[in-house]
Coordinates of C-alpha atoms in Angstrom, one line a residue:
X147 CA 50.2 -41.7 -57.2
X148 CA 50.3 -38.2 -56.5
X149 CA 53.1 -35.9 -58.2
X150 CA 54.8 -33.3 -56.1
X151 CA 56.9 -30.3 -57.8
X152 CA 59.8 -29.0 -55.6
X153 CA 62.3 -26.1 -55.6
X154 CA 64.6 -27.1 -53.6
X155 CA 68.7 -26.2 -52.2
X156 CA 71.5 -28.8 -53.3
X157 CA 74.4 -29.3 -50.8
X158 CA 76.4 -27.0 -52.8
X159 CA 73.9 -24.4 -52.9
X160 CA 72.6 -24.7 -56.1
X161 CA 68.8 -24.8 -56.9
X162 CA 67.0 -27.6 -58.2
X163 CA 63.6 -28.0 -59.2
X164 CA 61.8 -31.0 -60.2
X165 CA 59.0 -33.3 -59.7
X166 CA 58.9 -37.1 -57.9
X167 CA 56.2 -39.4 -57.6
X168 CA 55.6 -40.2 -53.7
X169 CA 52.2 -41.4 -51.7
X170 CA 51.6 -37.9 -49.7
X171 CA 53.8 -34.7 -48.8
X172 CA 55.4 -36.3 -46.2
X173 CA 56.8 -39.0 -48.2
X174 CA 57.8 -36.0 -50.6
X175 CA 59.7 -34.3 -47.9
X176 CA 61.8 -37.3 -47.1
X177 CA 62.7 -38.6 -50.5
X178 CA 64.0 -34.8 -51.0
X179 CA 66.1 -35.7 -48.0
X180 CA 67.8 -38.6 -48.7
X181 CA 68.7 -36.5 -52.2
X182 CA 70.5 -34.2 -49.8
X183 CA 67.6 -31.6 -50.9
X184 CA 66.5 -28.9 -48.4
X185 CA 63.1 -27.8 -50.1
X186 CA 62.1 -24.5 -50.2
X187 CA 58.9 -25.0 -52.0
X188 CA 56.8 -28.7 -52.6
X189 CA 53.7 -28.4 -53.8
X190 CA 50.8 -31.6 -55.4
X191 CA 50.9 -31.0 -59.2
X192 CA 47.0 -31.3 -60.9
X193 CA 48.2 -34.8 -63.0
X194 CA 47.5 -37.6 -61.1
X195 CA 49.7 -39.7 -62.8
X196 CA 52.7 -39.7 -64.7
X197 CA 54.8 -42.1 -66.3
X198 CA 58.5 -43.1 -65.0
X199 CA 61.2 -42.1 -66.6
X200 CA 63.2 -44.6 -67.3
X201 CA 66.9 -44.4 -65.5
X202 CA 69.9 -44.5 -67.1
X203 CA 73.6 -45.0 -66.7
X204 CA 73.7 -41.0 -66.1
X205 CA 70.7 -41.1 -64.2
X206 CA 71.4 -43.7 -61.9
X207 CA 75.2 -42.1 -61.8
X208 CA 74.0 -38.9 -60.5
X209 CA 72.0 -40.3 -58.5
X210 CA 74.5 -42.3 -56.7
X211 CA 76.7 -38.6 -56.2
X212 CA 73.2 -37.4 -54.6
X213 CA 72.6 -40.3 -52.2
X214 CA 76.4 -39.9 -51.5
X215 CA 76.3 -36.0 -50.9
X216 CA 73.1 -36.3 -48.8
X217 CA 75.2 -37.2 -45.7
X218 CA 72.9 -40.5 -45.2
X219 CA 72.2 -43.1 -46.9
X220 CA 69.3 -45.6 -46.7
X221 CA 71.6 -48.0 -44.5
X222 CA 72.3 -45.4 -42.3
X223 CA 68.3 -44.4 -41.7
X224 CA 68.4 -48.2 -41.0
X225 CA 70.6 -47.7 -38.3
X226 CA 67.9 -45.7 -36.2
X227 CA 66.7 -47.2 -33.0
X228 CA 62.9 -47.9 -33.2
X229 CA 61.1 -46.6 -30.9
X230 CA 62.5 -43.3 -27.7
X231 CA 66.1 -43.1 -27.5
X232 CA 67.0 -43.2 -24.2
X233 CA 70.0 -39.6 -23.6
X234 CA 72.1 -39.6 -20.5
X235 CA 72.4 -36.1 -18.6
X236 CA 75.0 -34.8 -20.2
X237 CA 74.0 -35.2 -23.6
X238 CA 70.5 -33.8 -23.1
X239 CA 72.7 -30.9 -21.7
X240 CA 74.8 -31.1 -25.2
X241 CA 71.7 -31.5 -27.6
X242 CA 70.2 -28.2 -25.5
X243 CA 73.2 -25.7 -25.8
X244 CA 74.4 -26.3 -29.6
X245 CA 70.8 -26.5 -30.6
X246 CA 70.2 -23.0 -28.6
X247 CA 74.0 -21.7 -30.2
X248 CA 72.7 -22.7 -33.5
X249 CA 68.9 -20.8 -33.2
X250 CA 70.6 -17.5 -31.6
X251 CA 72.9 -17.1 -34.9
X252 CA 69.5 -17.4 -36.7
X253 CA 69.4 -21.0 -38.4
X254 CA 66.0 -22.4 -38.3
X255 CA 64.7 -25.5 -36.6
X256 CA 65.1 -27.7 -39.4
X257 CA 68.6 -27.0 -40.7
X258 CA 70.1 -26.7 -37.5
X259 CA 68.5 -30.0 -36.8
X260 CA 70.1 -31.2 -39.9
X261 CA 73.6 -29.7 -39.2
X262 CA 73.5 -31.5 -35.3
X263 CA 72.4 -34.6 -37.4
X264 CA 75.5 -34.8 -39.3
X265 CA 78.1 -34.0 -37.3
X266 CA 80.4 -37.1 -36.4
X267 CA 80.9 -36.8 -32.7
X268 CA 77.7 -36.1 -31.1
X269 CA 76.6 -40.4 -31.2
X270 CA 73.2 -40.4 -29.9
X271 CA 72.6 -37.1 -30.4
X272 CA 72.6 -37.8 -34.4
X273 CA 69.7 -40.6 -33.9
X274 CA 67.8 -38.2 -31.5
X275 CA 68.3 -35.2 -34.1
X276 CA 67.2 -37.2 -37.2
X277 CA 64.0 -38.2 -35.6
X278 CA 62.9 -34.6 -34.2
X279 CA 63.7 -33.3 -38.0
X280 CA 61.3 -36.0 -39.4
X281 CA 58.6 -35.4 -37.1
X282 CA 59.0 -31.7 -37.3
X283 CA 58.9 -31.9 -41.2
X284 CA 55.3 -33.4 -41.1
X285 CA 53.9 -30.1 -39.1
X286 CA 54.3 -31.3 -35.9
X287 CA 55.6 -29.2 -32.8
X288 CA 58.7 -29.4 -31.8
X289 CA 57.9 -29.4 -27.8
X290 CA 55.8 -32.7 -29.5
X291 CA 58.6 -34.0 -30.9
X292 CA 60.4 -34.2 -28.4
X293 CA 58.1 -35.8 -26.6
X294 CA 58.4 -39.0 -28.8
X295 CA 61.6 -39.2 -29.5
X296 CA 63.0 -39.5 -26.1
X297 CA 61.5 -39.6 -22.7
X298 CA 65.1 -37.7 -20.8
X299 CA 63.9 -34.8 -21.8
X300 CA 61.2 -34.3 -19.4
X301 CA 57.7 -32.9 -19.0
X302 CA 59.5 -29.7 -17.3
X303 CA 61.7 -29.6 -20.3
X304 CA 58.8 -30.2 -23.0
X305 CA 56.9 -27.4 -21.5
X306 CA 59.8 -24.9 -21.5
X307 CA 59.7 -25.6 -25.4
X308 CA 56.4 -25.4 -26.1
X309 CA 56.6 -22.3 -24.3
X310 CA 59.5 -20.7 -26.6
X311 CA 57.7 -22.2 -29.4
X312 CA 55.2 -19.3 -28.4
X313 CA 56.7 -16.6 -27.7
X314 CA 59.7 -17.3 -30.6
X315 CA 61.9 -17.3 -28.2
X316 CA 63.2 -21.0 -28.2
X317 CA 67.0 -20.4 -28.4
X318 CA 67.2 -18.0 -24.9
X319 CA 64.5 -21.2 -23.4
X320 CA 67.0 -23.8 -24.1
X321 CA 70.1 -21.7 -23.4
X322 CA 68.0 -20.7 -19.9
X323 CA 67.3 -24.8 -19.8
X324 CA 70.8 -25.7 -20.5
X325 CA 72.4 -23.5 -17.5
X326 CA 69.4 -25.2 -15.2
X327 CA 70.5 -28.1 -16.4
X328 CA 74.1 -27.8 -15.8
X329 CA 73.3 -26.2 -12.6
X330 CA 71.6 -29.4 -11.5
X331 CA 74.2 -31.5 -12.8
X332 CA 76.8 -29.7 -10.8
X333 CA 74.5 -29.5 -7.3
X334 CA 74.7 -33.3 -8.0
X335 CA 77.9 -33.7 -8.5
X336 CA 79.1 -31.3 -5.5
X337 CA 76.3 -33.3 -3.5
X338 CA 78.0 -36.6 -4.2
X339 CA 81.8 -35.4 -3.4
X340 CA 80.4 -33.9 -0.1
X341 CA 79.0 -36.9 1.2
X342 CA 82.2 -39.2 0.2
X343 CA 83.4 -38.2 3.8
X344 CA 80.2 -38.6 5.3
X345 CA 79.1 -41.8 3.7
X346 CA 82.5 -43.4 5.4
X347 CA 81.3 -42.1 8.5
X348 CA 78.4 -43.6 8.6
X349 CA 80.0 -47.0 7.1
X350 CA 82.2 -46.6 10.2
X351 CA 79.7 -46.6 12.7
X352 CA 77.9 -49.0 11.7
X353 CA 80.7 -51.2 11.4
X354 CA 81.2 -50.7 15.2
X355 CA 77.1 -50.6 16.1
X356 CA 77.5 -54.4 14.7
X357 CA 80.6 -55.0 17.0
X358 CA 78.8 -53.8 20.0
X359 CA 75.5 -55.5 19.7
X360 CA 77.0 -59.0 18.3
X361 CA 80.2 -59.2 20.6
X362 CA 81.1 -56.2 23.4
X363 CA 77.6 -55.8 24.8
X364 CA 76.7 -60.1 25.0
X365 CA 80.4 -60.0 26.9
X366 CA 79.5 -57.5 29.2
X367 CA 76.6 -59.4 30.3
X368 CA 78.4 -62.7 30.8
X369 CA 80.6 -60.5 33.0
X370 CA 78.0 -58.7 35.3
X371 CA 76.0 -61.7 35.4
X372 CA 79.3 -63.6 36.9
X373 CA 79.9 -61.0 39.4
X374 CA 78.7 -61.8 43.1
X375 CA 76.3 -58.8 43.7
X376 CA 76.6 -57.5 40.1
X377 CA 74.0 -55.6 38.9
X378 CA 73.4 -54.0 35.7
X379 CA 72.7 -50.1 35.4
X380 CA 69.7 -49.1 33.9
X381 CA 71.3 -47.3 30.8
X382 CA 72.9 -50.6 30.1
X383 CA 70.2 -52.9 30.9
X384 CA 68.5 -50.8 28.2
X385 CA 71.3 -51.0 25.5
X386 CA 71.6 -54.6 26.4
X387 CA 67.6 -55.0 26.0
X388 CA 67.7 -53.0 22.7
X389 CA 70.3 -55.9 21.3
X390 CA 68.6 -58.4 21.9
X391 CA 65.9 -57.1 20.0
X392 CA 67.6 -56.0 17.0
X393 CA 69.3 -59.9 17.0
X394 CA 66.2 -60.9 17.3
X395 CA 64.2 -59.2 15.3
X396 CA 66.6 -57.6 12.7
X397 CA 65.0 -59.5 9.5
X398 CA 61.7 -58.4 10.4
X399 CA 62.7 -54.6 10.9
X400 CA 64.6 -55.2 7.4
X401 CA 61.2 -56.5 5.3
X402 CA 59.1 -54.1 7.5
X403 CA 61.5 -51.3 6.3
X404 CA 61.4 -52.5 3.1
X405 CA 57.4 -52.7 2.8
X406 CA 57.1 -49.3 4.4
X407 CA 59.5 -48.0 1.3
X408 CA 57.6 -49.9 -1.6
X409 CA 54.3 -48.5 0.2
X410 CA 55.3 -45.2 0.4
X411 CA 56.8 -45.2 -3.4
X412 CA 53.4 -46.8 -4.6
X413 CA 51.5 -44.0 -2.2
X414 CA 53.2 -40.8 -3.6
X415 CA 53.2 -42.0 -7.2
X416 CA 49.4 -42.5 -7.0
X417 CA 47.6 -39.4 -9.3
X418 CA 45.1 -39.0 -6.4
X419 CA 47.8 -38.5 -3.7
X420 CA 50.5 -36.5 -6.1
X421 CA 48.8 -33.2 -4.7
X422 CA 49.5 -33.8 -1.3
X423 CA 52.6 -35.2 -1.4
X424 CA 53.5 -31.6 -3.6
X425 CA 52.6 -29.8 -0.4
X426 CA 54.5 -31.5 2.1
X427 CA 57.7 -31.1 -0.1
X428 CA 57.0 -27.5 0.1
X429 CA 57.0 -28.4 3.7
X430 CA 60.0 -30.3 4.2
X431 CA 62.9 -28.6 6.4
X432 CA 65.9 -27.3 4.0
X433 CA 64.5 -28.5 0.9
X434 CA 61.4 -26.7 0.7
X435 CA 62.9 -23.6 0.6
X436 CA 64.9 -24.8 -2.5
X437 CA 62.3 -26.4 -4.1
X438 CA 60.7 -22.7 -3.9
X439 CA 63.5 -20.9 -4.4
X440 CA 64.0 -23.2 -8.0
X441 CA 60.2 -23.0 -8.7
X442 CA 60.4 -18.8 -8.3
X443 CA 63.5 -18.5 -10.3
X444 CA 62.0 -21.0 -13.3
X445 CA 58.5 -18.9 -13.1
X446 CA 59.9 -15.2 -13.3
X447 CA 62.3 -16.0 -16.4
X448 CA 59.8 -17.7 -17.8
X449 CA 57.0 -14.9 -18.1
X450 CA 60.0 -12.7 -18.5
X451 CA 60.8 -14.3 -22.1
X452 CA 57.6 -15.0 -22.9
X453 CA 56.4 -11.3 -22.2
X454 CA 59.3 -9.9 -23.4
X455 CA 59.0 -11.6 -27.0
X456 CA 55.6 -9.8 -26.9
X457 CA 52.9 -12.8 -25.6
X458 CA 50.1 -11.4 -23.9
X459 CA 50.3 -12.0 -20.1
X460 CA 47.3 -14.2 -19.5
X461 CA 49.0 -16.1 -22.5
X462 CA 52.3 -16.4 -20.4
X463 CA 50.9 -17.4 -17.5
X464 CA 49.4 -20.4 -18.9
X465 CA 52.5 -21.5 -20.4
X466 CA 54.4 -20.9 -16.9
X467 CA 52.0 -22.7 -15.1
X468 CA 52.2 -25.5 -17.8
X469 CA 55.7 -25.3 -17.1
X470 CA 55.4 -25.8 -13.0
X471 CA 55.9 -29.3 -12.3
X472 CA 54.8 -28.8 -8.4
X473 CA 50.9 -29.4 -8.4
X474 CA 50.4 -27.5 -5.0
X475 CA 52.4 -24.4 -7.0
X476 CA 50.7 -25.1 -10.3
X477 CA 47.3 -24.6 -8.5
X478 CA 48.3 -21.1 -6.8
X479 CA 49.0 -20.1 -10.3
X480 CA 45.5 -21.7 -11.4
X481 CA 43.9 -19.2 -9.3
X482 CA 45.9 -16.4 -10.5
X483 CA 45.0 -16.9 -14.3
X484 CA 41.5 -16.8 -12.9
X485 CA 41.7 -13.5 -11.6
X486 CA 44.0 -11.8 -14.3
X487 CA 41.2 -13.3 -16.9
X488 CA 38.6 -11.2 -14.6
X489 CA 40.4 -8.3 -15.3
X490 CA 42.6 -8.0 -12.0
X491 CA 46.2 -6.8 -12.4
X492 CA 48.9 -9.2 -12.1
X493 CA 50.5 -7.8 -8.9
X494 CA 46.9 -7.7 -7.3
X495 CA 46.2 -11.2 -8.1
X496 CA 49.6 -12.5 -6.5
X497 CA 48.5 -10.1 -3.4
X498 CA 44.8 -11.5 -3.4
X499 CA 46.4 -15.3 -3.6
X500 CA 48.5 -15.0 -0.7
X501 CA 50.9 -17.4 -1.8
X502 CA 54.0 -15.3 -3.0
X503 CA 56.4 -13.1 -1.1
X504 CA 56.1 -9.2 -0.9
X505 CA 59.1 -8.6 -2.1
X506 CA 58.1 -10.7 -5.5
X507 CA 54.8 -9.1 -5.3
X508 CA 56.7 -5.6 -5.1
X509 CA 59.2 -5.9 -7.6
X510 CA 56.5 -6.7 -10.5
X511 CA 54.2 -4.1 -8.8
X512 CA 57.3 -1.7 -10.0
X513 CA 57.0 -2.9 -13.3
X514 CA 53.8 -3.0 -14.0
X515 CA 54.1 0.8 -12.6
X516 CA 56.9 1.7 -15.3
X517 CA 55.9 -0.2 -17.8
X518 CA 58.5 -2.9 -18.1
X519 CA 57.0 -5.7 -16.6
X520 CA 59.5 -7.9 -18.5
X521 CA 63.0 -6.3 -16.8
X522 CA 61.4 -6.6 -13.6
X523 CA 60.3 -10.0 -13.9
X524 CA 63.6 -10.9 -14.9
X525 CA 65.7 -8.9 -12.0
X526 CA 63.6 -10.9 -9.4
X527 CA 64.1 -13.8 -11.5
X528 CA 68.4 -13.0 -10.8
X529 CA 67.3 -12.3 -7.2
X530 CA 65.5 -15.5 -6.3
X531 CA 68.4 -17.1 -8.2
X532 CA 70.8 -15.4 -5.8
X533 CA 68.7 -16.9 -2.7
X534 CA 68.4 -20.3 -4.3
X535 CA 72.4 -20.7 -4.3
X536 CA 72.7 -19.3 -0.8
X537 CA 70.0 -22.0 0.1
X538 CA 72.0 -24.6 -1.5
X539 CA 75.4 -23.9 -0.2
X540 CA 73.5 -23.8 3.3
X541 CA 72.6 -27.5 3.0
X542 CA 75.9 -28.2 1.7
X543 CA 77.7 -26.7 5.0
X544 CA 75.5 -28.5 6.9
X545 CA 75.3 -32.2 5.8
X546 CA 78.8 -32.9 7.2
X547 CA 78.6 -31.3 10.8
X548 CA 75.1 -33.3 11.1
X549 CA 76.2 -35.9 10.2
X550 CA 78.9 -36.2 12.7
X551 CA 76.8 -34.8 15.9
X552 CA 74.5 -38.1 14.8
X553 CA 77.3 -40.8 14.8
X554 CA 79.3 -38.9 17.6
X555 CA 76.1 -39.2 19.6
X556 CA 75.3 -42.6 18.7
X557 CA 78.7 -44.0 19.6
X558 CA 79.1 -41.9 22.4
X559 CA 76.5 -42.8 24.0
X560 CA 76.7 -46.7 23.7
X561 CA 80.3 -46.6 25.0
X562 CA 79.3 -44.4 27.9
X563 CA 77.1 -46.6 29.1
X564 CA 79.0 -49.6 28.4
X565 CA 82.3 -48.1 30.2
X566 CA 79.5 -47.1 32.9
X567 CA 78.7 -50.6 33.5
X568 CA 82.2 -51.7 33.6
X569 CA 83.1 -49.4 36.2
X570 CA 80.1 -50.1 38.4
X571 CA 81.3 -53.9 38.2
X572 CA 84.4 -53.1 39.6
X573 CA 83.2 -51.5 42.1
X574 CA 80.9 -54.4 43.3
X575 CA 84.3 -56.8 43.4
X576 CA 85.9 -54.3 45.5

C-alpha cells in the first residue's frame, strides 16, 4: 500500500507531520480529516511498504483526543444522506451568503467549507458542506461539486460558479447570486400576498357562476316557459344555452382541460421544442419584458466581474452565455462570440446582432471608448436593474384591478341578462 508523508495544521494550530498508510491521495486526504488535520503538504513516499506500528495505550489515547477534536467522527460521516441532498429556497440562499461572507474576508474554499460544516445550526447545510469539501479535495471544481451534491442549486446557479471560478471572483458571484436569489424569493412572496385578495375574488365568483348555472338560470326558464306569450330574449336564451352545455358537458371540458395541460407540459419540456418555447416567453405580454429585463441585468454583472477580475472578453462572454438559461437569448450571444472571435469590437457585434437596445449598445460603446469596459458594464447592469423593478411593480399594480374588471364583467353581465329576462316576463303578464 502506498505511504503518504503530510505536513499538516492541528485544531490548535500546531504543525504536525507524519506519514499513514492509505490506497491513493484521496484516501490520504480524508484520513487527515477525520484526525481534524488540514494538510498543507501530502505527498507518495518512494517505500512501497511499511510496516504498522503497533498502537498502544498512548497511541490509541491520543488518538481518541484526535477523532474527538476533529469535529466528526466516523458515526457522524455515517450520518450523510447517500446520494443529492435536496435544500429548500432559503437555505440555498443561507449556504450562498455565509459562503460568499467567508471568501470576501479571504478563507479559501476548503476551510470555509469546513467552518460552514461544523457549525451547529445550519442542519442541511452541514451534509451539503461536507460533501462539496470531499469532492473538492479530490481536484474537482467546485461549480462540479455542486452539481452532485444537490440538484436546488440550479444550472443558472452552477454556471455563475464556474464562472467566478474563472475569473477568481467567486465570493462577489455568490454575494451577486444571493441578492438574486433573495430578490426572487421576495417577488414570490409579495406575489403570493397580492393575490390573497384576488384569489377570494375569483373563489367568489365562481361560487356564484355555480349558483346561476345549477339553480337561478334552470328557474328562470321554468318561469318564462310558464308565462302565456313568454318569450325568452336572446341574451338569455344564450346564457341559458351556454348552461346547459357546461351541465352537460362539464367533465369532458375538465379531462379535455386537463389533456391540453399534460400535452402542453410534455410539448415545452421536449429538447427539440425548448427553443421555441424560449421565444415566445420573450414574447409574452408583461412577462417578457421581465424575463429580459432579469436576463440584461444577469449578463452585464456578469462580464462586469468576470472582465473586471481581468478574463479576457471572448473568455467572458462564453461564460455569460453559459450562464443564460434562455436558449433564444443564449443564441443571440452565440452569434456575438462569433463576431468578437473575428476580430469585431464588442459594441459593433451587439449593433451587427440587432438584438440588444441602443442604449445598452451605447453605454459599453462608452466604455470601450474610455477604457473601462468593466464600470460601464456594471452601471448598465444598475440601470437595467432599475427597469426590471419598475417592470415588476407594474405587474404587481396590475393583477388586482384586472382581476376585478374580469369577475365584475363576468357577473355583471350574467345578471343583466338574467334581470333582463325577468323584466321582459313581466311585461308579457301585463
Amino acid at each position: 500500500m502506498p505511504v503518504f508523508a503530510y505536513k499538516a495544521l492541528s485544531t490548535n494550530g500546531s504543525v504536525t507531520t507524519g506519514e499513514l498508510d492509505a490506497a491513493d491521495r484521496p484516501e490520504a486526504l480524508r484520513m487527515l480529516d477525520r484526525k481534524g488535520l488540514q494538510p498543507v503538504n501530502l505527498r507518495e513516499t518512494a517505500a512501497a511498504v511499511q510496516t504498522r506500528k503497533p498502537v498502544g495505550k498512548a497511541g490509541k489515547a491520543r488518538s481518541d483526543d484526535e477523532a474527538k477534536s476533529s469535529g466528526r467522527s466516523d458515526a457522524d460521516e455515517n450520518t450523510i444522506p447517500e446520494g443529492p441532498i435536496k435544500l429548500k429556497r432559503s437555505e440555498v440562499v443561507l449556504f450562498t451568503e455565509e459562503l460568499s461572507d467567508m471568501l470576501s474576508a479571504g478563507l479559501q474554499l476548503e476551510p470555509a467549507l469546513k467552518s460552514m460544516e461544523n457549525r451547529q445550526e445550519l442542519g442541511n447545510l452541514k451534509a451539503v458542506s461536507y460533501k462539496i469539501r470531499q469532492i473538492v479535495r479530490d481536484g474537482v471544481n467546485f461549480s462540479a461539486a455542486l452539481k452532485k451534491v444537490s440538484p436546488s442549486f440550479g444550472p443558472l446557479y452552477c454556471s455563475l460558479a464556474a464562472a467566478g471560478e474563472a475569473s477568481g471572483a467567486l465570493d462577489t458571484i455568490l454575494k451577486r447570486q444571493a441578492h438574486y436569489l433573495k430578490t426572487l424569493a421576495e417577488l414570490q412572496s409579495r406575489l403570493i400576498l397580492a393575490m390573497i385578495y384576488p384569489a377570494f375574488l375569483v373563489l367568489a365568483g365562481i361560487g356564484v357562476s355555480i349558483v346561476f348555472v345549477t339553480t337561478l338560470i334552470p328557474q328562470l326558464t321554468a318561469l318564462i316557459e310558464s308565462t302565456p306569450g313568454g318569450k325568452i330574449p336572446l341574451g338569455a336564451a344564450i346564457l341559458i344555452g351556454a348552461s346547459d352545455f357546461l351541465s352537460k358537458w362539464w367533465l369532458v371540458i375538465l379531462l379535455v382541460l386537463i389533456a391540453s395541460g399534460i400535452f402542453f407540459k410534455a410539448w415545452k419540456d421536449n429538447d427539440a421544442n425548448k427553443p421555441a418555447w424560449d421565444r415566445m416567453k420573450l414574447r409574452l405580454p408583461l412577462v417578457g419584458p421581465v424575463i429580459t429585463s432579469r436576463f440584461y441585468v444577469q449578463f452585464l454583472e456578469t462580464m462586469a466581474n468576470l472582465v473586471g477580475n481581468g478574463l479576457p472578453l471572448l473568455r467572458a462572454l462564453e461564460l455569460s452565455r453559459d450562464a443564460t438559461q434562455n436558449r433564444s437569448l443564449r443564441a443571440a450571444l452565440d452569434q456575438v462570440i462569433v463576431q468578437v472571435g473575428d476580430g469585431r469590437s464588442f459594441s459593433k457585434a451587439l449593433i451587427r446582432n440587432g438584438s440588444f437596445p441602443p442604449l445598452l449598445i451605447d453605454m459599453i460603446a462608452v466604455g470601450e471608448q474610455t477604457g473601462k469596459i468593466d464600470v460601464s458594464l456594471r452601471r448598465a447592469a444598475e440601470r437595467y436593474d432599475k427597469e426590471l423593478d419598475k417592470d415588476l411593480q407594474r405587474i404587481m399594480a396590475l393583477i388586482m384591478p384586472t382581476i376585478l374588471i374580469i369577475m365584475a364583467g363576468l357577473i355583471g353581465t350574467m345578471a343583466y341578462l338574467m334581470i333582463t329576462a325577468i323584466f321582459q316576463t313581466i311585461s308579457n303578464l301585463g
